[in-house]
Amino acid sequence: IHSFPTRRSSDLDFISKPAYSKAYNTNMVGMISWTKNESGNVVGGACASLKLEAIEKIIKQLKFGKEGYGVLISDDGTIIIHPDKENVVGKNINETDDTQLKELANVIKKNNNGKFYLKQGDHKKIVFYNKVPVSGWTVINIVHTCELFSSVNKKIGRASCRERVYG
């Protein structure tokens, strides 16, 4: 069980940190949304709980190609959802020794959405990210450039993902 931070938006809508539910035997998040009148006063609200697995299914659908994958991180950089649950979930990208991931963390802190490039040996990846306003979490989609540009590679006669079309 991991401990994740809580985030409140300026208009009081709220998504809780994931927490283990004994009743459901799984990690859950709580959500609250408020209704305000014309004066801005709260006049009602609704709340619900959602299994973290439901959010994980959505993040997994972000997969692009055979190697791409989705990730969800909290506003403090804690990894909430990642394909490698055992070794990555619960860790913080701000506390890694990997300089590229630290740079990615800094870029995400400064921007609500955008893209970032990672390089691991001969492999290049593009990281697309977008912040979720109510939670402050960031949805990340990591795409291998060779898969992204595979149709271009085929048209110019390059069959291997390791060969580059870009600089």
Tab-separated table of N, CA and C in Angstrom:
chain	number	residue	atom	x	y	z
A	1	ILE	N	0.862	-1.184	0.000
A	1	ILE	CA	0.000	0.000	0.000
A	1	ILE	C	0.894	1.228	0.000
A	2	HIS	N	0.585	2.156	-0.894
A	2	HIS	CA	1.383	3.356	-1.027
A	2	HIS	C	0.622	4.556	-0.490
A	3	SER	N	1.339	5.536	-0.012
A	3	SER	CA	0.741	6.779	0.450
A	3	SER	C	0.937	7.838	-0.620
A	4	PHE	N	-0.156	8.450	-1.062
A	4	PHE	CA	-0.104	9.453	-2.103
A	4	PHE	C	-0.636	10.771	-1.571
A	5	PRO	N	-0.185	11.883	-2.117
A	5	PRO	CA	-0.648	13.192	-1.637
A	5	PRO	C	-2.075	13.496	-2.058
A	6	THR	N	-2.679	14.431	-1.385
A	6	THR	CA	-4.026	14.895	-1.677
A	6	THR	C	-3.937	16.243	-2.362
A	7	ARG	N	-4.869	16.525	-3.248
A	7	ARG	CA	-4.872	17.788	-3.987
A	7	ARG	C	-6.282	18.346	-4.006
A	8	ARG	N	-6.410	19.627	-3.745
A	8	ARG	CA	-7.689	20.326	-3.850
A	8	ARG	C	-7.531	21.437	-4.874
A	9	SER	N	-8.535	21.595	-5.732
A	9	SER	CA	-8.468	22.687	-6.691
A	9	SER	C	-9.033	23.942	-6.052
A	10	SER	N	-8.839	25.067	-6.690
A	10	SER	CA	-9.249	26.344	-6.120
A	10	SER	C	-10.763	26.466	-5.977
A	11	ASP	N	-11.530	25.690	-6.726
A	11	ASP	CA	-12.983	25.804	-6.611
A	11	ASP	C	-13.584	24.732	-5.695
A	12	LEU	N	-12.762	24.085	-4.907
A	12	LEU	CA	-13.148	23.128	-3.867
A	12	LEU	C	-13.543	21.752	-4.366
A	13	ASP	N	-13.571	21.506	-5.688
A	13	ASP	CA	-13.745	20.132	-6.138
A	13	ASP	C	-12.528	19.363	-5.642
A	14	PHE	N	-12.672	18.063	-5.461
A	14	PHE	CA	-11.667	17.338	-4.704
A	14	PHE	C	-11.552	15.906	-5.197
A	15	ILE	N	-10.337	15.433	-5.358
A	15	ILE	CA	-10.060	14.010	-5.567
A	15	ILE	C	-9.059	13.624	-4.496
A	16	SER	N	-9.405	12.614	-3.713
A	16	SER	CA	-8.543	12.218	-2.595
A	16	SER	C	-7.327	11.448	-3.074
A	17	LYS	N	-6.405	11.294	-2.177
A	17	LYS	CA	-5.272	10.421	-2.462
A	17	LYS	C	-5.790	8.981	-2.479
A	18	PRO	N	-5.163	8.104	-3.257
A	18	PRO	CA	-5.570	6.696	-3.227
A	18	PRO	C	-5.366	6.116	-1.831
A	19	ALA	N	-6.313	5.317	-1.405
A	19	ALA	CA	-6.231	4.669	-0.089
A	19	ALA	C	-6.815	3.268	-0.205
A	20	TYR	N	-6.306	2.380	0.616
A	20	TYR	CA	-6.797	0.998	0.600
A	20	TYR	C	-8.133	0.905	1.310
A	21	SER	N	-9.091	0.245	0.669
A	21	SER	CA	-10.410	0.014	1.256
A	21	SER	C	-10.511	-1.452	1.670
A	22	LYS	N	-10.695	-1.684	2.972
A	22	LYS	CA	-10.891	-3.059	3.449
A	22	LYS	C	-12.202	-3.628	2.921
A	23	ALA	N	-13.220	-2.777	2.806
A	23	ALA	CA	-14.532	-3.225	2.332
A	23	ALA	C	-14.462	-3.765	0.899
A	24	TYR	N	-13.693	-3.118	0.055
A	24	TYR	CA	-13.590	-3.527	-1.352
A	24	TYR	C	-12.300	-4.283	-1.665
A	25	ASN	N	-11.395	-4.370	-0.682
A	25	ASN	CA	-10.138	-5.078	-0.830
A	25	ASN	C	-9.322	-4.558	-2.022
A	26	THR	N	-9.298	-3.230	-2.174
A	26	THR	CA	-8.558	-2.609	-3.268
A	26	THR	C	-8.282	-1.150	-2.944
A	27	ASN	N	-7.420	-0.512	-3.716
A	27	ASN	CA	-7.168	0.915	-3.552
A	27	ASN	C	-8.289	1.708	-4.214
A	28	MET	N	-8.698	2.780	-3.559
A	28	MET	CA	-9.812	3.607	-4.025
A	28	MET	C	-9.404	5.079	-3.982
A	29	VAL	N	-10.138	5.912	-4.737
A	29	VAL	CA	-10.041	7.359	-4.603
A	29	VAL	C	-11.450	7.882	-4.356
A	30	GLY	N	-11.537	8.945	-3.577
A	30	GLY	CA	-12.813	9.608	-3.340
A	30	GLY	C	-12.875	10.879	-4.171
A	31	MET	N	-14.056	11.202	-4.658
A	31	MET	CA	-14.226	12.404	-5.480
A	31	MET	C	-15.424	13.188	-4.966
A	32	ILE	N	-15.272	14.493	-4.895
A	32	ILE	CA	-16.355	15.382	-4.480
A	32	ILE	C	-16.438	16.522	-5.478
A	33	SER	N	-17.647	16.841	-5.904
A	33	SER	CA	-17.860	17.983	-6.786
A	33	SER	C	-18.992	18.817	-6.214
A	34	TRP	N	-18.770	20.115	-6.161
A	34	TRP	CA	-19.730	21.026	-5.555
A	34	TRP	C	-20.500	21.805	-6.613
A	35	THR	N	-21.749	22.098	-6.322
A	35	THR	CA	-22.578	22.958	-7.170
A	35	THR	C	-22.716	24.296	-6.467
A	36	LYS	N	-22.498	25.370	-7.229
A	36	LYS	CA	-22.577	26.708	-6.650
A	36	LYS	C	-23.693	27.504	-7.321
A	37	ASN	N	-24.261	28.436	-6.578
A	37	ASN	CA	-25.270	29.320	-7.159
A	37	ASN	C	-24.599	30.490	-7.866
A	38	GLU	N	-25.404	31.417	-8.364
A	38	GLU	CA	-24.877	32.566	-9.116
A	38	GLU	C	-23.919	33.422	-8.283
A	39	SER	N	-24.091	33.411	-6.976
A	39	SER	CA	-23.225	34.193	-6.081
A	39	SER	C	-21.930	33.473	-5.738
A	40	GLY	N	-21.812	32.233	-6.183
A	40	GLY	CA	-20.608	31.466	-5.893
A	40	GLY	C	-20.678	30.676	-4.603
A	41	ASN	N	-21.846	30.655	-3.968
A	41	ASN	CA	-22.012	29.896	-2.728
A	41	ASN	C	-22.344	28.439	-3.035
A	42	VAL	N	-21.785	27.550	-2.256
A	42	VAL	CA	-22.065	26.128	-2.437
A	42	VAL	C	-23.506	25.848	-2.022
A	43	VAL	N	-24.252	25.206	-2.919
A	43	VAL	CA	-25.648	24.870	-2.632
A	43	VAL	C	-25.894	23.365	-2.657
A	44	GLY	N	-24.900	22.598	-3.059
A	44	GLY	CA	-25.055	21.148	-3.092
A	44	GLY	C	-23.768	20.507	-3.560
A	45	GLY	N	-23.762	19.214	-3.534
A	45	GLY	CA	-22.572	18.504	-3.970
A	45	GLY	C	-22.861	17.037	-4.172
A	46	ALA	N	-21.933	16.373	-4.772
A	46	ALA	CA	-22.035	14.931	-4.990
A	46	ALA	C	-20.671	14.325	-4.719
A	47	CYS	N	-20.696	13.126	-4.182
A	47	CYS	CA	-19.425	12.448	-3.962
A	47	CYS	C	-19.535	11.001	-4.426
A	48	ALA	N	-18.410	10.442	-4.743
A	48	ALA	CA	-18.361	9.053	-5.189
A	48	ALA	C	-16.987	8.497	-4.889
A	49	SER	N	-16.907	7.189	-4.843
A	49	SER	CA	-15.605	6.546	-4.725
A	49	SER	C	-15.391	5.716	-5.986
A	50	LEU	N	-14.143	5.565	-6.342
A	50	LEU	CA	-13.798	4.861	-7.571
A	50	LEU	C	-12.583	3.993	-7.303
A	51	LYS	N	-12.653	2.765	-7.780
A	51	LYS	CA	-11.491	1.894	-7.651
A	51	LYS	C	-10.355	2.450	-8.497
A	52	LEU	N	-9.174	2.431	-7.949
A	52	LEU	CA	-8.005	2.884	-8.686
A	52	LEU	C	-7.822	2.046	-9.953
A	53	GLU	N	-8.270	0.803	-9.911
A	53	GLU	CA	-8.195	-0.082	-11.079
A	53	GLU	C	-8.975	0.489	-12.267
A	54	ALA	N	-10.071	1.196	-12.009
A	54	ALA	CA	-10.846	1.806	-13.093
A	54	ALA	C	-10.035	2.897	-13.778
A	55	ILE	N	-9.319	3.681	-12.990
A	55	ILE	CA	-8.453	4.723	-13.560
A	55	ILE	C	-7.289	4.063	-14.298
A	56	GLU	N	-6.783	2.970	-13.732
A	56	GLU	CA	-5.676	2.251	-14.355
A	56	GLU	C	-6.072	1.727	-15.740
A	57	LYS	N	-7.289	1.253	-15.897
A	57	LYS	CA	-7.765	0.770	-17.206
A	57	LYS	C	-7.721	1.896	-18.242
A	58	ILE	N	-8.119	3.084	-17.824
A	58	ILE	CA	-8.098	4.236	-18.733
A	58	ILE	C	-6.659	4.571	-19.123
A	59	ILE	N	-5.768	4.584	-18.145
A	59	ILE	CA	-4.362	4.901	-18.405
A	59	ILE	C	-3.736	3.849	-19.327
A	60	LYS	N	-4.084	2.579	-19.142
A	60	LYS	CA	-3.548	1.513	-19.994
A	60	LYS	C	-3.994	1.665	-21.441
A	61	GLN	N	-5.138	2.265	-21.667
A	61	GLN	CA	-5.641	2.472	-23.030
A	61	GLN	C	-4.827	3.514	-23.790
A	62	LEU	N	-3.963	4.236	-23.109
A	62	LEU	CA	-3.130	5.243	-23.766
A	62	LEU	C	-1.983	4.621	-24.552
A	63	LYS	N	-1.872	3.328	-24.500
A	63	LYS	CA	-0.771	2.635	-25.161
A	63	LYS	C	-0.773	2.929	-26.662
A	64	PHE	N	0.390	3.347	-27.164
A	64	PHE	CA	0.562	3.583	-28.589
A	64	PHE	C	1.593	2.597	-29.104
A	65	GLY	N	1.235	1.785	-30.076
A	65	GLY	CA	2.149	0.792	-30.621
A	65	GLY	C	2.330	-0.368	-29.656
A	66	LYS	N	3.360	-1.165	-29.906
A	66	LYS	CA	3.624	-2.338	-29.067
A	66	LYS	C	4.362	-1.980	-27.785
A	67	GLU	N	5.178	-0.922	-27.831
A	67	GLU	CA	6.044	-0.591	-26.711
A	67	GLU	C	5.569	0.593	-25.868
A	68	GLY	N	4.645	1.394	-26.376
A	68	GLY	CA	4.197	2.578	-25.657
A	68	GLY	C	3.384	2.214	-24.419
A	69	TYR	N	3.274	3.164	-23.497
A	69	TYR	CA	2.502	2.922	-22.281
A	69	TYR	C	2.099	4.232	-21.621
A	70	GLY	N	1.092	4.137	-20.764
A	70	GLY	CA	0.610	5.285	-20.020
A	70	GLY	C	1.074	5.233	-18.575
A	71	VAL	N	1.186	6.429	-17.972
A	71	VAL	CA	1.627	6.575	-16.588
A	71	VAL	C	0.780	7.669	-15.953
A	72	LEU	N	0.530	7.568	-14.660
A	72	LEU	CA	-0.155	8.612	-13.915
A	72	LEU	C	0.700	8.971	-12.710
A	73	ILE	N	1.006	10.273	-12.579
A	73	ILE	CA	1.783	10.716	-11.418
A	73	ILE	C	0.997	11.770	-10.643
A	74	SER	N	1.236	11.825	-9.354
A	74	SER	CA	0.570	12.807	-8.494
A	74	SER	C	1.248	14.162	-8.648
A	75	ASP	N	0.654	15.167	-8.027
A	75	ASP	CA	1.205	16.515	-8.144
A	75	ASP	C	2.575	16.662	-7.484
A	76	ASP	N	2.953	15.754	-6.608
A	76	ASP	CA	4.297	15.831	-6.012
A	76	ASP	C	5.299	14.926	-6.734
A	77	GLY	N	4.868	14.260	-7.824
A	77	GLY	CA	5.764	13.415	-8.604
A	77	GLY	C	5.710	11.939	-8.266
A	78	THR	N	4.867	11.550	-7.311
A	78	THR	CA	4.737	10.141	-6.955
A	78	THR	C	4.022	9.394	-8.082
A	79	ILE	N	4.586	8.280	-8.482
A	79	ILE	CA	4.004	7.490	-9.568
A	79	ILE	C	2.843	6.666	-9.002
A	80	ILE	N	1.644	6.935	-9.516
A	80	ILE	CA	0.423	6.267	-9.045
A	80	ILE	C	0.133	5.031	-9.889
A	81	ILE	N	0.265	5.162	-11.206
A	81	ILE	CA	0.004	4.049	-12.122
A	81	ILE	C	1.157	3.971	-13.118
A	82	HIS	N	1.687	2.765	-13.284
A	82	HIS	CA	2.781	2.486	-14.216
A	82	HIS	C	2.711	0.996	-14.531
A	83	PRO	N	3.102	0.578	-15.738
A	83	PRO	CA	3.062	-0.860	-16.045
A	83	PRO	C	3.894	-1.718	-15.097
A	84	ASP	N	4.975	-1.172	-14.555
A	84	ASP	CA	5.834	-1.905	-13.627
A	84	ASP	C	5.413	-1.566	-12.188
A	85	LYS	N	4.348	-2.221	-11.731
A	85	LYS	CA	3.790	-1.919	-10.404
A	85	LYS	C	4.784	-2.198	-9.275
A	86	GLU	N	5.493	-3.287	-9.376
A	86	GLU	CA	6.369	-3.715	-8.284
A	86	GLU	C	7.557	-2.783	-8.057
A	87	ASN	N	8.159	-2.302	-9.130
A	87	ASN	CA	9.410	-1.546	-9.007
A	87	ASN	C	9.256	-0.039	-9.143
A	88	VAL	N	8.121	0.440	-9.669
A	88	VAL	CA	8.004	1.857	-9.986
A	88	VAL	C	6.899	2.566	-9.202
A	89	VAL	N	5.732	1.941	-9.077
A	89	VAL	CA	4.604	2.591	-8.400
A	89	VAL	C	4.979	2.933	-6.963
A	90	GLY	N	4.671	4.170	-6.566
A	90	GLY	CA	4.986	4.639	-5.230
A	90	GLY	C	6.287	5.420	-5.156
A	91	LYS	N	7.108	5.299	-6.185
A	91	LYS	CA	8.366	6.063	-6.212
A	91	LYS	C	8.094	7.456	-6.759
A	92	ASN	N	9.026	8.355	-6.541
A	92	ASN	CA	8.847	9.742	-6.937
A	92	ASN	C	9.873	10.113	-8.012
A	93	ILE	N	9.400	10.679	-9.132
A	93	ILE	CA	10.325	11.012	-10.212
A	93	ILE	C	11.261	12.158	-9.839
A	94	ASN	N	10.913	12.906	-8.797
A	94	ASN	CA	11.801	13.974	-8.332
A	94	ASN	C	12.988	13.431	-7.547
A	95	GLU	N	12.896	12.192	-7.095
A	95	GLU	CA	13.924	11.604	-6.245
A	95	GLU	C	14.764	10.555	-6.956
A	96	THR	N	14.669	10.511	-8.277
A	96	THR	CA	15.423	9.535	-9.050
A	96	THR	C	16.841	10.036	-9.318
A	97	ASP	N	17.739	9.118	-9.611
A	97	ASP	CA	19.094	9.480	-10.002
A	97	ASP	C	19.181	9.751	-11.509
A	98	ASP	N	18.122	9.406	-12.239
A	98	ASP	CA	18.087	9.582	-13.690
A	98	ASP	C	17.894	11.065	-14.017
A	99	THR	N	18.900	11.675	-14.628
A	99	THR	CA	18.845	13.114	-14.917
A	99	THR	C	17.723	13.463	-15.899
A	100	GLN	N	17.438	12.571	-16.859
A	100	GLN	CA	16.356	12.837	-17.804
A	100	GLN	C	14.997	12.871	-17.105
A	101	LEU	N	14.776	11.944	-16.178
A	101	LEU	CA	13.499	11.921	-15.453
A	101	LEU	C	13.366	13.133	-14.539
A	102	LYS	N	14.483	13.556	-13.933
A	102	LYS	CA	14.442	14.774	-13.113
A	102	LYS	C	14.097	15.984	-13.965
A	103	GLU	N	14.661	16.040	-15.168
A	103	GLU	CA	14.355	17.135	-16.087
A	103	GLU	C	12.884	17.084	-16.494
A	104	LEU	N	12.373	15.873	-16.760
A	104	LEU	CA	10.954	15.709	-17.078
A	104	LEU	C	10.094	16.209	-15.923
A	105	ALA	N	10.452	15.861	-14.709
A	105	ALA	CA	9.705	16.303	-13.527
A	105	ALA	C	9.656	17.825	-13.459
A	106	ASN	N	10.775	18.474	-13.734
A	106	ASN	CA	10.822	19.942	-13.714
A	106	ASN	C	9.960	20.557	-14.814
A	107	VAL	N	9.973	19.951	-15.989
A	107	VAL	CA	9.159	20.446	-17.097
A	107	VAL	C	7.672	20.320	-16.749
A	108	ILE	N	7.290	19.190	-16.159
A	108	ILE	CA	5.893	18.965	-15.787
A	108	ILE	C	5.446	19.965	-14.719
A	109	LYS	N	6.330	20.283	-13.774
A	109	LYS	CA	5.988	21.259	-12.731
A	109	LYS	C	5.672	22.626	-13.322
A	110	LYS	N	6.368	22.988	-14.395
A	110	LYS	CA	6.247	24.325	-14.974
A	110	LYS	C	5.147	24.445	-16.027
A	111	ASN	N	4.677	23.325	-16.566
A	111	ASN	CA	3.720	23.352	-17.673
A	111	ASN	C	2.556	22.411	-17.416
A	112	ASN	N	1.376	22.792	-17.877
A	112	ASN	CA	0.196	21.934	-17.722
A	112	ASN	C	0.158	20.809	-18.741
A	113	ASN	N	0.766	21.013	-19.902
A	113	ASN	CA	0.804	19.968	-20.916
A	113	ASN	C	1.969	20.236	-21.855
A	114	GLY	N	2.341	19.215	-22.576
A	114	GLY	CA	3.432	19.375	-23.520
A	114	GLY	C	4.049	18.045	-23.888
A	115	LYS	N	5.274	18.105	-24.405
A	115	LYS	CA	5.999	16.887	-24.770
A	115	LYS	C	7.448	17.024	-24.325
A	116	PHE	N	8.084	15.892	-24.180
A	116	PHE	CA	9.457	15.818	-23.698
A	116	PHE	C	10.105	14.631	-24.393
A	117	TYR	N	11.391	14.704	-24.663
A	117	TYR	CA	12.094	13.628	-25.349
A	117	TYR	C	13.028	12.906	-24.386
A	118	LEU	N	12.975	11.580	-24.423
A	118	LEU	CA	13.863	10.729	-23.628
A	118	LEU	C	14.729	9.915	-24.575
A	119	LYS	N	15.953	9.639	-24.171
A	119	LYS	CA	16.830	8.790	-24.975
A	119	LYS	C	17.454	7.741	-24.065
A	120	GLN	N	17.335	6.477	-24.474
A	120	GLN	CA	17.959	5.372	-23.760
A	120	GLN	C	18.734	4.562	-24.774
A	121	GLY	N	20.026	4.768	-24.847
A	121	GLY	CA	20.847	4.102	-25.856
A	121	GLY	C	20.418	4.539	-27.247
A	122	ASP	N	20.123	3.558	-28.099
A	122	ASP	CA	19.663	3.846	-29.462
A	122	ASP	C	18.184	4.192	-29.513
A	123	HIS	N	17.478	4.012	-28.422
A	123	HIS	CA	16.029	4.199	-28.409
A	123	HIS	C	15.661	5.609	-27.970
A	124	LYS	N	14.759	6.219	-28.741
A	124	LYS	CA	14.238	7.523	-28.370
A	124	LYS	C	12.739	7.381	-28.112
A	125	LYS	N	12.278	8.139	-27.124
A	125	LYS	CA	10.862	8.123	-26.773
A	125	LYS	C	10.363	9.560	-26.691
A	126	ILE	N	9.094	9.728	-27.017
A	126	ILE	CA	8.456	11.023	-26.817
A	126	ILE	C	7.467	10.847	-25.679
A	127	VAL	N	7.542	11.754	-24.714
A	127	VAL	CA	6.646	11.740	-23.564
A	127	VAL	C	5.639	12.874	-23.763
A	128	PHE	N	4.367	12.519	-23.909
A	128	PHE	CA	3.302	13.509	-23.968
A	128	PHE	C	2.670	13.557	-22.585
A	129	TYR	N	2.431	14.749	-22.052
A	129	TYR	CA	1.857	14.837	-20.711
A	129	TYR	C	0.776	15.914	-20.661
A	130	ASN	N	-0.170	15.705	-19.746
A	130	ASN	CA	-1.276	16.643	-19.562
A	130	ASN	C	-1.737	16.579	-18.109
A	131	LYS	N	-1.798	17.732	-17.449
A	131	LYS	CA	-2.253	17.791	-16.052
A	131	LYS	C	-3.773	17.734	-15.985
A	132	VAL	N	-4.277	17.016	-14.991
A	132	VAL	CA	-5.706	16.941	-14.705
A	132	VAL	C	-5.990	18.015	-13.662
A	133	PRO	N	-6.730	19.081	-14.021
A	133	PRO	CA	-6.870	20.241	-13.136
A	133	PRO	C	-7.392	19.942	-11.725
A	134	VAL	N	-8.426	19.148	-11.580
A	134	VAL	CA	-9.033	18.929	-10.261
A	134	VAL	C	-8.083	18.192	-9.323
A	135	SER	N	-7.371	17.210	-9.845
A	135	SER	CA	-6.514	16.393	-8.988
A	135	SER	C	-5.080	16.897	-8.913
A	136	GLY	N	-4.638	17.612	-9.948
A	136	GLY	CA	-3.236	17.995	-10.021
A	136	GLY	C	-2.354	16.863	-10.511
A	137	TRP	N	-2.957	15.700	-10.776
A	137	TRP	CA	-2.211	14.571	-11.305
A	137	TRP	C	-1.840	14.849	-12.753
A	138	THR	N	-0.823	14.154	-13.249
A	138	THR	CA	-0.409	14.298	-14.631
A	138	THR	C	-0.516	12.944	-15.332
A	139	VAL	N	-1.218	12.950	-16.463
A	139	VAL	CA	-1.337	11.770	-17.309
A	139	VAL	C	-0.202	11.842	-18.323
A	140	ILE	N	0.529	10.766	-18.436
A	140	ILE	CA	1.695	10.708	-19.314
A	140	ILE	C	1.518	9.549	-20.292
A	141	ASN	N	1.846	9.807	-21.556
A	141	ASN	CA	1.854	8.760	-22.571
A	141	ASN	C	3.257	8.718	-23.154
A	142	ILE	N	3.907	7.580	-23.039
A	142	ILE	CA	5.263	7.412	-23.533
A	142	ILE	C	5.211	6.588	-24.815
A	143	VAL	N	5.751	7.164	-25.890
A	143	VAL	CA	5.682	6.563	-27.217
A	143	VAL	C	7.100	6.402	-27.752
A	144	HIS	N	7.412	5.237	-28.253
A	144	HIS	CA	8.701	5.031	-28.901
A	144	HIS	C	8.655	5.696	-30.272
A	145	THR	N	9.647	6.532	-30.553
A	145	THR	CA	9.630	7.279	-31.812
A	145	THR	C	9.644	6.350	-33.024
A	146	CYS	N	10.303	5.213	-32.917
A	146	CYS	CA	10.350	4.286	-34.049
A	146	CYS	C	8.944	3.792	-34.401
A	147	GLU	N	8.091	3.622	-33.387
A	147	GLU	CA	6.715	3.206	-33.656
A	147	GLU	C	5.882	4.369	-34.158
A	148	LEU	N	6.143	5.544	-33.616
A	148	LEU	CA	5.410	6.723	-34.046
A	148	LEU	C	5.673	7.027	-35.515
A	149	PHE	N	6.921	6.834	-35.928
A	149	PHE	CA	7.306	7.134	-37.294
A	149	PHE	C	7.416	5.887	-38.169
A	150	SER	N	6.819	4.772	-37.756
A	150	SER	CA	6.982	3.518	-38.495
A	150	SER	C	6.468	3.613	-39.928
A	151	SER	N	5.369	4.319	-40.160
A	151	SER	CA	4.859	4.416	-41.537
A	151	SER	C	5.815	5.213	-42.414
A	152	VAL	N	6.457	6.225	-41.839
A	152	VAL	CA	7.452	7.000	-42.589
A	152	VAL	C	8.658	6.118	-42.897
A	153	ASN	N	9.105	5.355	-41.898
A	153	ASN	CA	10.245	4.453	-42.103
A	153	ASN	C	9.958	3.452	-43.213
A	154	LYS	N	8.742	2.912	-43.249
A	154	LYS	CA	8.375	1.939	-44.285
A	154	LYS	C	8.404	2.588	-45.664
A	155	LYS	N	7.919	3.802	-45.760
A	155	LYS	CA	7.866	4.486	-47.058
A	155	LYS	C	9.255	4.785	-47.615
A	156	ILE	N	10.221	5.029	-46.725
A	156	ILE	CA	11.571	5.319	-47.224
A	156	ILE	C	12.471	4.085	-47.180
A	157	GLY	N	11.876	2.932	-46.869
A	157	GLY	CA	12.603	1.678	-46.961
A	157	GLY	C	13.398	1.274	-45.744
A	158	ARG	N	13.113	1.871	-44.601
A	158	ARG	CA	13.804	1.462	-43.374
A	158	ARG	C	12.882	0.539	-42.599
A	159	ALA	N	13.343	-0.671	-42.363
A	159	ALA	CA	12.506	-1.654	-41.684
A	159	ALA	C	12.721	-1.667	-40.181
A	160	SER	N	13.884	-1.270	-39.739
A	160	SER	CA	14.223	-1.389	-38.322
A	160	SER	C	13.771	-0.178	-37.517
A	161	CYS	N	13.300	-0.442	-36.328
A	161	CYS	CA	12.915	0.637	-35.403
A	161	CYS	C	14.139	1.402	-34.927
A	162	ARG	N	15.297	0.801	-34.980
A	162	ARG	CA	16.494	1.458	-34.461
A	162	ARG	C	17.064	2.494	-35.435
A	163	GLU	N	16.682	2.381	-36.692
A	163	GLU	CA	17.147	3.382	-37.652
A	163	GLU	C	16.307	4.630	-37.496
A	164	ARG	N	16.931	5.779	-37.648
A	164	ARG	CA	16.256	7.029	-37.355
A	164	ARG	C	15.908	7.814	-38.594
A	165	VAL	N	14.744	8.473	-38.546
A	165	VAL	CA	14.315	9.386	-39.581
A	165	VAL	C	14.575	10.807	-39.128
A	166	TYR	N	14.804	10.983	-37.865
A	166	TYR	CA	14.909	12.305	-37.234
A	166	TYR	C	16.332	12.477	-36.754
A	167	GLY	N	16.644	13.719	-36.371
A	167	GLY	CA	17.998	14.037	-35.929
A	167	GLY	C	18.272	13.800	-34.507
